Short mmCIF file of C-alpha atoms and ligand atoms in Angstrom, two decimals:
data_model
loop_
_atom_site.label_atom_id
_atom_site.label_comp_id
_atom_site.label_asym_id
_atom_site.label_seq_id
_atom_site.Cartn_x
_atom_site.Cartn_y
_atom_site.Cartn_z
CA MET A 89 132.28 76.49 56.11
CA MET A 90 129.62 76.39 58.66
CA LEU A 91 130.43 77.99 62.20
CA LYS A 92 130.64 75.93 65.02
CA HIS A 93 128.93 77.18 68.39
CA ARG A 94 126.72 76.01 71.03
CA THR A 95 122.75 76.79 70.61
CA TYR A 96 120.48 78.89 72.84
CA ALA A 97 119.21 75.78 74.91
CA GLU A 98 123.14 75.06 75.46
CA VAL A 99 124.07 78.69 76.58
CA LYS A 100 122.87 78.13 80.65
CA GLY A 101 123.03 81.73 81.24
CA GLY A 102 119.92 83.41 81.66
CA ASP A 103 118.04 85.30 78.98
CA SER A 104 119.63 88.79 78.36
CA SER A 105 116.20 90.54 77.00
CA ARG A 106 114.54 88.98 79.82
CA MET A 107 111.38 88.90 78.38
CA ALA A 108 109.65 85.40 79.79
CA GLU A 109 110.45 86.97 82.84
CA GLN A 110 108.92 90.14 82.34
CA VAL A 111 105.53 89.17 80.89
CA ASN A 112 105.31 86.20 84.17
CA ALA A 113 106.33 89.62 86.34
CA GLN A 114 103.07 91.90 84.70
CA GLN A 115 101.10 88.43 84.80
CA ALA A 116 101.95 88.16 88.62
CA ARG A 117 101.05 91.89 89.14
CA VAL A 118 97.59 91.51 88.01
CA ALA A 119 96.63 88.44 90.35
CA GLU A 120 98.02 89.95 93.35
CA ARG A 121 96.13 93.53 92.58
CA LEU A 122 93.01 91.62 92.38
CA ALA A 123 93.38 88.98 95.41
CA GLY A 124 91.06 90.87 97.18
CA VAL A 125 88.36 90.85 94.41
CA LYS A 126 86.04 88.02 94.90
CA ALA A 127 84.17 87.85 91.78
CA CYS A 128 84.93 89.25 88.11
CA VAL A 129 82.14 89.61 85.41
CA ALA A 130 82.59 90.83 82.05
CA VAL A 131 79.59 92.34 80.38
CA MET A 132 78.93 91.58 76.35
CA SER A 133 77.34 92.06 73.65
CA GLY A 134 77.45 91.85 69.91
CA LYS A 135 76.88 94.74 68.41
CA GLY A 136 77.13 98.33 69.64
CA GLY A 137 73.97 100.54 70.48
CA VAL A 138 72.29 97.61 72.53
CA GLY A 139 72.72 100.26 75.89
CA LYS A 140 75.48 97.97 77.08
CA SER A 141 77.60 100.57 78.63
CA LEU A 142 74.61 102.64 80.34
CA THR A 143 73.40 99.41 81.69
CA THR A 144 76.52 98.07 82.89
CA ALA A 145 76.73 101.35 84.73
CA ALA A 146 73.93 100.67 86.31
CA ILE A 147 73.98 97.74 87.54
CA ALA A 148 77.08 98.65 89.54
CA ALA A 149 75.12 101.47 90.85
CA ALA A 150 72.46 98.81 91.65
CA CYS A 151 75.08 96.69 93.06
CA ALA A 152 76.60 99.24 95.31
CA ALA A 153 73.17 100.68 96.63
CA ARG A 154 72.85 97.09 98.04
CA GLY A 155 76.12 97.89 100.08
CA LEU A 156 78.54 95.66 97.93
CA ALA A 157 82.15 97.21 97.18
CA ILE A 158 81.69 97.53 93.46
CA GLY A 159 84.95 98.34 90.67
CA LEU A 160 83.30 99.41 86.74
CA LEU A 161 86.49 98.44 84.47
CA ASP A 162 85.76 99.72 81.23
CA ALA A 163 87.56 97.59 78.62
CA ASP A 164 86.09 99.80 75.65
CA LEU A 165 88.98 101.66 75.27
CA VAL A 166 88.41 103.02 71.85
CA GLY A 167 84.68 103.86 72.70
CA PRO A 168 84.86 104.83 76.52
CA SER A 169 82.24 105.78 78.16
CA ALA A 170 81.70 104.22 81.98
CA ALA A 171 82.93 107.39 83.68
CA ARG A 172 80.37 109.65 81.83
CA MET A 173 77.48 106.83 81.78
CA SER A 174 78.58 106.16 85.87
CA GLY A 175 78.17 110.37 86.25
CA VAL A 176 81.93 110.62 87.26
CA SER A 177 83.34 114.12 85.78
CA SER A 178 86.14 114.91 88.40
CA THR A 179 89.93 113.17 87.33
CA GLY A 180 93.08 114.29 88.97
CA LEU A 181 93.85 110.77 89.56
CA GLU A 182 95.92 110.22 92.73
CA VAL A 183 99.16 107.98 91.63
CA ASP A 184 102.05 107.27 93.70
CA GLU A 185 104.53 103.89 92.60
CA SER A 186 102.50 101.60 93.91
CA GLY A 187 99.30 102.94 91.65
CA VAL A 188 96.43 104.84 90.64
CA ASP A 189 93.09 105.10 92.24
CA PRO A 190 90.12 104.61 90.56
CA ALA A 191 87.06 107.25 90.47
CA THR A 192 84.38 106.82 92.65
CA SER A 193 81.42 107.52 91.21
CA PRO A 194 78.05 109.41 92.91
CA ALA A 195 76.61 106.05 93.45
CA GLY A 196 80.34 104.98 94.89
CA VAL A 197 81.33 102.56 92.39
CA ARG A 198 84.86 102.56 91.88
CA VAL A 199 85.57 103.16 88.37
CA MET A 200 88.46 103.17 85.91
CA SER A 201 88.00 104.28 81.81
CA MET A 202 89.75 105.51 78.90
CA ASP A 203 87.30 108.53 79.10
CA LEU A 204 88.89 109.45 82.76
CA LEU A 205 92.22 109.79 80.90
CA LEU A 206 91.82 111.39 77.17
CA ASP A 207 90.88 115.23 76.21
CA ASP A 208 86.96 115.28 75.89
CA ASP A 209 86.23 113.78 72.64
CA ALA A 210 89.55 112.89 71.60
CA PRO A 211 89.73 109.66 69.90
CA LEU A 212 92.30 106.73 71.36
CA ALA A 213 95.67 107.08 69.43
CA TRP A 214 98.93 105.96 69.71
CA ARG A 215 102.22 107.41 69.72
CA GLU A 216 103.31 105.51 67.06
CA PRO A 217 103.55 105.90 63.22
CA GLU A 218 99.79 105.44 61.77
CA SER A 219 101.48 103.52 58.44
CA GLU A 220 102.51 100.40 60.21
CA SER A 221 100.08 100.79 63.52
CA PHE A 222 97.48 97.55 62.78
CA VAL A 223 100.54 95.20 63.78
CA TRP A 224 100.81 96.63 67.19
CA ARG A 225 97.50 98.55 68.03
CA GLY A 226 95.88 95.00 69.47
CA ALA A 227 99.08 94.51 71.24
CA GLN A 228 98.97 97.73 73.02
CA GLU A 229 95.04 97.78 73.49
CA ARG A 230 95.91 94.47 75.93
CA SER A 231 98.83 96.02 77.42
CA ALA A 232 96.35 99.19 78.31
CA LEU A 233 93.59 96.44 80.14
CA ARG A 234 96.78 94.55 81.86
CA GLU A 235 97.72 98.29 82.96
CA PHE A 236 93.95 98.93 84.51
CA LEU A 237 94.12 95.66 86.07
CA SER A 238 96.97 95.49 87.38
CA ASP A 239 98.28 99.48 88.30
CA VAL A 240 94.73 100.45 89.56
CA ARG A 241 94.32 100.37 93.33
CA TRP A 242 91.04 98.09 93.26
CA GLY A 243 91.00 97.10 96.76
CA ASP A 244 88.82 94.70 98.21
CA LEU A 245 85.61 94.24 96.01
CA ASP A 246 82.76 92.38 96.08
CA LEU A 247 82.60 92.06 92.68
CA LEU A 248 84.76 93.62 89.38
CA LEU A 249 82.55 94.44 86.27
CA VAL A 250 84.29 94.47 83.12
CA ASP A 251 82.52 96.29 80.21
CA LEU A 252 83.69 95.15 77.07
CA PRO A 253 83.81 96.55 74.01
CA PRO A 254 81.67 94.33 70.86
CA GLY A 255 83.85 91.70 69.21
CA THR A 256 85.45 88.84 71.45
CA GLN A 257 89.34 89.65 71.13
CA ARG A 258 88.95 91.45 74.28
CA LEU A 259 86.95 88.80 76.55
CA ILE A 260 90.12 86.65 75.02
CA ASP A 261 92.41 89.20 76.53
CA LEU A 262 90.54 89.26 79.18
CA ALA A 263 90.10 85.61 80.11
CA GLU A 264 94.23 85.00 79.59
CA LEU A 265 94.88 88.43 82.09
CA LEU A 266 93.07 87.39 84.82
CA PRO A 267 93.52 84.29 87.39
CA ARG A 268 90.27 83.54 87.15
CA LEU A 269 86.95 85.22 85.43
CA ASP A 270 83.78 84.28 87.04
CA GLY A 271 81.11 84.46 84.76
CA LEU A 272 79.72 86.57 81.66
CA LEU A 273 76.61 88.70 81.56
CA VAL A 274 75.35 89.28 77.85
CA ILE A 275 72.82 91.86 76.65
CA THR A 276 71.06 91.78 73.46
CA ILE A 277 68.21 93.77 71.89
CA PRO A 278 65.25 91.93 70.81
CA SER A 279 66.45 91.90 67.28
CA ALA A 280 67.66 88.66 65.36
CA ALA A 281 70.50 90.42 64.28
CA SER A 282 71.73 91.42 67.94
CA GLN A 283 70.95 87.45 68.69
CA SER A 284 73.15 86.20 65.91
CA ALA A 285 76.10 88.31 66.69
CA VAL A 286 76.37 87.78 69.99
CA SER A 287 75.38 84.09 69.98
CA ARG A 288 78.82 83.67 68.04
CA SER A 289 80.52 85.23 71.20
CA MET A 290 78.49 83.43 73.32
CA ARG A 291 79.91 80.12 71.33
CA LEU A 292 83.50 80.94 71.82
CA ALA A 293 83.03 82.00 75.44
CA ALA A 294 81.53 78.34 75.87
CA ASP A 295 84.79 77.12 73.98
CA ARG A 296 87.24 78.60 76.71
CA GLY A 297 85.36 77.42 79.94
CA ILE A 298 83.91 80.90 80.18
CA ARG A 299 80.24 80.85 82.10
CA VAL A 300 77.53 82.56 80.98
CA LEU A 301 75.82 83.90 83.69
CA GLY A 302 72.78 85.12 82.09
CA VAL A 303 71.09 86.93 79.57
CA LEU A 304 69.73 90.33 79.63
CA GLU A 305 67.24 92.16 76.76
CA ASN A 306 67.82 95.57 76.92
CA MET A 307 64.98 97.63 74.96
CA ALA A 308 62.09 95.81 75.26
CA GLY A 309 59.48 97.39 74.84
CA TYR A 310 58.63 101.06 75.42
CA ALA A 311 57.86 102.31 78.88
CA CYS A 312 55.30 104.82 78.20
CA ALA A 313 56.31 108.04 80.28
CA ASP A 314 52.68 109.08 81.53
CA CYS A 315 51.45 105.70 82.87
CA GLY A 316 54.06 103.15 82.71
CA GLU A 317 52.50 100.67 80.41
CA VAL A 318 55.14 98.75 78.27
CA ARG A 319 54.66 98.63 74.69
CA SER A 320 56.61 96.92 71.98
CA LEU A 321 59.22 98.44 70.02
CA PHE A 322 61.63 96.13 68.33
CA PRO A 323 60.03 92.57 66.96
CA GLY A 324 61.55 89.41 68.44
CA ASP A 325 62.61 87.62 71.71
CA ALA A 326 66.38 87.47 71.20
CA GLY A 327 66.54 86.79 75.11
CA ARG A 328 64.40 84.35 74.99
CA ARG A 329 66.38 82.44 72.31
CA LEU A 330 69.35 83.08 73.57
CA ALA A 331 69.30 81.68 76.63
CA ASP A 332 67.58 78.63 75.52
CA GLN A 333 70.18 78.23 72.56
CA HIS A 334 73.27 78.64 74.86
CA ASP A 335 71.27 76.64 78.36
CA THR A 336 71.08 80.08 80.56
CA THR A 337 69.14 81.98 82.24
CA LEU A 338 66.92 84.78 80.98
CA LEU A 339 67.83 87.58 83.67
CA GLY A 340 65.68 90.13 82.56
CA ARG A 341 63.63 92.01 80.02
CA ILE A 342 64.13 96.09 80.49
CA PRO A 343 62.16 98.14 78.70
CA PHE A 344 63.26 101.43 76.94
CA ASP A 345 62.34 104.37 79.05
CA PRO A 346 62.82 108.23 77.45
CA ASP A 347 63.00 108.80 81.45
CA ALA A 348 66.47 106.56 82.04
CA ALA A 349 67.31 108.11 78.47
CA GLY A 350 67.50 111.76 79.65
CA HIS A 351 69.19 111.08 83.08
CA ALA A 352 71.28 108.87 81.62
CA ASP A 353 72.89 111.89 79.44
CA MET A 354 73.22 113.76 82.38
CA GLY A 355 74.71 111.13 84.36
CA ALA A 356 72.08 110.99 86.99
CA LEU A 357 72.41 107.10 87.16
CA ASP A 358 70.30 107.54 90.96
CA GLN A 359 67.64 109.18 89.21
CA ILE A 360 67.25 106.30 86.69
CA MET A 361 67.65 103.72 89.50
CA ASP A 362 65.19 104.98 91.62
CA HIS A 363 62.45 106.83 89.35
CA THR A 364 62.07 104.90 86.26
CA VAL A 365 60.88 101.88 85.06
CA ALA A 366 63.78 100.66 83.67
CA GLY A 367 65.48 101.07 87.09
CA ALA A 368 63.25 98.96 88.43
CA ALA A 369 63.61 95.93 85.98
CA ILE A 370 67.56 96.45 86.55
CA ASP A 371 67.42 95.86 90.36
CA GLU A 372 65.38 92.51 89.52
CA VAL A 373 68.37 91.84 87.09
CA VAL A 374 71.10 92.28 89.64
CA GLY A 375 69.14 90.27 92.55
CA LYS A 376 69.13 87.57 89.94
CA LEU A 377 73.10 88.18 88.85
CA LEU A 378 73.92 88.03 92.38
CA LYS A 379 72.82 84.70 92.63
CA ALA A 380 74.07 83.13 90.10
CA ILE A 381 77.64 84.52 90.92
CA ALA A 382 77.15 83.41 94.30
CA MET B 198 117.40 85.99 73.14
CA LYS B 199 120.88 85.72 74.10
CA PHE B 200 124.30 86.90 72.40
CA LEU B 201 127.29 84.40 72.13
CA CYS B 202 130.85 85.44 71.61
CA ILE B 203 131.61 82.31 69.61
CA GLU B 204 135.23 83.25 69.20
CA CYS B 205 135.45 82.27 73.29
CA ASP B 206 132.58 80.33 73.28
CA GLU B 207 131.28 82.96 76.13
CA GLN B 208 127.67 84.42 76.56
CA MET B 209 127.71 88.05 76.20
CA ILE B 210 125.98 90.15 78.78
CA PHE B 211 123.75 92.94 78.16
CA GLU B 212 125.49 96.23 78.69
CA GLN B 213 123.34 99.33 77.22
CA ARG B 214 120.27 100.42 75.54
CA GLN B 215 119.68 103.57 73.64
CA LEU B 216 117.16 105.44 71.92
CA PRO B 217 118.64 107.13 69.15
CA GLY B 218 114.90 109.39 68.66
CA ASP B 219 114.22 107.99 65.77
CA GLY B 220 111.98 104.74 67.00
CA THR B 221 115.11 102.60 66.72
CA LEU B 222 116.61 100.69 69.41
CA ALA B 223 120.37 99.54 70.09
CA ALA B 224 121.11 97.51 72.74
CA ALA B 225 124.56 96.32 72.90
CA PHE B 226 126.28 93.29 74.60
CA ARG B 227 129.27 92.80 75.95
CA CYS B 228 131.85 89.38 76.21
CA PRO B 229 132.68 89.19 79.61
CA ARG B 230 136.18 87.63 78.38
CA CYS B 231 137.86 89.19 75.32
CA GLU B 232 135.73 92.64 76.22
CA ARG B 233 134.18 92.46 72.39
CA VAL B 234 131.10 94.37 71.76
CA VAL B 235 128.48 93.95 69.52
CA ALA B 236 125.30 96.30 69.34
CA MET B 237 121.49 94.95 68.49
CA LEU B 238 120.00 97.31 66.07
CA THR B 239 116.15 97.20 66.01
CA ASN B 240 113.99 99.32 63.25
CA PRO B 241 111.38 100.90 64.37
CA MET B 242 108.60 98.11 63.82
CA GLU B 243 110.40 95.29 65.75
CA THR B 244 111.19 98.00 68.53
CA GLN B 245 107.66 98.82 68.94
CA LEU B 246 106.07 95.91 68.52
CA VAL B 247 108.26 94.67 72.19
CA SER B 248 107.47 97.94 73.50
CA SER B 249 103.85 97.68 72.59
CA LEU B 250 104.00 94.75 75.44
CA GLY B 251 105.30 96.81 77.91
CA ILE B 252 108.42 95.04 77.65
CA LYS B 253 112.09 96.28 77.39
CA ILE B 254 115.11 94.74 76.10
CA GLY B 255 117.66 93.74 78.42
CA GLY B 256 115.24 94.13 80.98
CA ARG B 257 114.55 97.09 83.52
CA GLU B 258 116.91 99.44 85.29
CA VAL B 259 113.96 101.26 87.11
CA PRO B 260 110.76 99.90 88.42
CA GLU B 261 108.00 99.94 86.08
CA GLN B 262 105.50 102.66 86.83
CA PRO B 263 101.63 102.29 87.45
CA LEU B 264 99.76 102.73 83.75
CA GLU B 265 103.34 103.14 82.28
CA LEU B 266 102.36 102.57 78.64
CA VAL B 267 99.13 104.29 78.56
CA ARG B 268 100.54 107.29 80.06
CA SER B 269 103.60 106.98 77.97
CA GLU B 270 102.25 105.94 74.16
CA VAL B 271 98.39 107.51 74.37
CA VAL B 272 98.53 110.78 72.63
CA GLY B 273 96.00 113.21 73.61
CA GLY B 274 95.72 112.41 77.59
CA ARG B 275 93.92 115.10 79.39
CA ASP B 276 96.34 117.69 81.21
CA ASP B 277 94.33 117.22 84.91
CA ALA B 278 93.88 113.27 84.28
CA PHE B 279 96.65 112.81 87.44
CA ALA B 280 97.53 114.57 90.53
CA ASP B 281 101.10 113.80 90.30
CA ALA B 282 102.24 116.42 87.77
CA ASP B 283 103.38 119.42 90.16
CA PRO B 284 107.19 120.11 90.27
CA PRO B 285 109.28 118.65 92.29
CA LEU B 286 109.60 120.69 95.65
CA PRO B 287 113.43 121.51 97.00
CA PRO B 288 114.63 118.64 98.43
CA GLN B 289 113.88 119.18 102.75
CA ALA B 290 115.50 115.43 103.64
CA PRO B 291 118.95 114.73 103.11
CA GLY B 292 119.49 111.63 100.63
CA THR B 293 116.49 112.83 98.42
CA VAL B 294 117.76 113.95 95.28
CA VAL B 295 118.02 117.25 94.33
CA TRP B 296 116.89 118.83 91.20
CA SER B 297 118.57 121.11 89.46
CA LEU B 298 116.94 124.87 88.59
CA ALA B 299 117.35 123.90 84.99
CA ALA B 300 115.92 120.05 85.18
CA VAL B 301 112.99 121.60 86.88
CA GLU B 302 112.33 123.88 83.76
CA ARG B 303 112.75 121.74 81.53
CA LEU B 304 110.52 118.87 83.44
CA GLU B 305 108.03 122.00 83.14
CA GLY B 306 107.96 121.48 79.61
CA VAL B 307 106.67 117.99 79.75
CA PRO B 308 103.04 117.57 79.21
CA ARG B 309 101.04 117.29 82.37
CA PHE B 310 99.70 114.19 81.35
CA VAL B 311 102.95 112.22 81.96
CA ARG B 312 104.82 114.70 83.81
CA GLY B 313 104.47 113.03 87.19
CA MET B 314 105.83 109.74 85.75
CA VAL B 315 108.47 110.88 84.22
CA LYS B 316 109.51 113.00 86.95
CA ARG B 317 109.31 109.55 89.17
CA ILE B 318 111.51 107.82 86.43
CA TYR B 319 113.93 110.21 86.25
CA ALA B 320 114.22 110.35 90.20
CA ASP B 321 114.73 106.32 90.35
CA TYR B 322 117.55 106.83 87.79
CA ALA B 323 119.35 109.00 89.74
CA LYS B 324 118.90 106.79 92.75
CA GLU B 325 119.77 104.00 90.82
CA ASN B 326 122.46 105.24 89.94
CA GLY B 327 123.66 107.32 92.88
CA ILE B 328 123.55 110.58 91.05
CA ALA B 329 122.46 113.48 93.81
CA GLU B 330 121.83 115.82 91.01
CA ILE B 331 119.17 115.51 88.27
CA THR B 332 120.22 118.10 85.53
CA PRO B 333 119.27 118.52 81.98
CA GLU B 334 122.12 116.37 81.43
CA ILE B 335 121.45 113.82 83.90
CA MET B 336 117.87 113.75 82.01
CA ASP B 337 119.42 113.06 78.67
CA ARG B 338 121.22 110.24 79.77
CA ALA B 339 118.07 109.02 80.99
CA ARG B 340 115.86 109.37 78.42
CA SER B 341 118.31 107.35 76.01
CA GLU B 342 119.04 104.94 78.03
CA LEU B 343 115.58 104.20 79.62
CA GLY B 344 113.76 104.81 76.62
CA LEU B 345 111.96 108.08 77.36
CA GLU B 346 111.12 108.88 74.11
CA GLY B 347 108.58 111.51 73.68
CA MET B 348 108.42 112.37 76.89
ZN1 LIG C 81 134.55 86.75 73.41
#
């Protein structure tokens, strides 16, 4: 015999698991925390190894040098590098019940990254049994990203830059978590492979109504350390092609600069910005980027 | 989810949550009319799916801590990542919660990456439940009820 009883909707009392309530509260905390952030821009590439994280850190430093209040959130939880790239070495983040202070880079950028929290060279690992971890790893990473947004005392910012890992999942997470994503900066190298990898992600962004602010082409030639002359390094012109294809702007072409790479290894971004060909090119990009956001 | 006592046609009320320490979870619900209690038991995978969303079945007794999921679930966190790892001081002001010596000792065994947060959670739990002194027994109880596995 079938038991007769009321259904979920007919039982009028509150949901005792209060899951929806908790999810809503999480979302509200993100919005509240970012209320003082004027613009939020994500930085994306199609593949790794295109110098995205260093470029993002350099852009953040260049913005700070212009007197802007800048935050840099490293959404690459598995391969974090924003703190190292920004020259942040100290940890011991201040924390109380209201939140965690971000680290501050020598350039004055407020930085939050998993590389501030993990032991040197320790991979990101979660407490659970590894066997079924694929099931919830995505959810955990999304939750960690949410905590980086809502639990860090970002304060008032002119711009929060979010350094995304390769692939599109984190971009989707970010767009869902943020009350407003103001735009996307795309970084590529000249090669066709890089172009096609990031083109897919740009289409996805467009489908979701995310504005692409522009494309930046990295390793666009080789800047001679002696004479500063730029010579060809990779064949291709992915930056120009992507900009045309997706109806956006080519914000700049940054030459590979051995000097800059050397400084980057030492976390000396100020040296890059003040004394290298790449630094000057990045500063030009920043000018255009800020105009695109405004 | 909701639990209904069919016999009384009465919605059951969330009573308590326990984490036995093997990755599973037990949530007890009581019928306000006949006082019957049922337990919902979830396996490690179901338990993990919920906790990876930063959600607690039955709601929260104590406020969510900053970076709670990151600090409690990440393995290999730096000892010096956070500045809140120092042991609790003897209480000065009346009304603040007291830590017994044994409780302080036990807290010192918690990895520094998560220690400051655990300290605040126990203090919140004590306050919430009108407990004046935190002892290892209170820590055990809070740990089980709040789901502080591995802390
Ligand atoms: Zn009943």
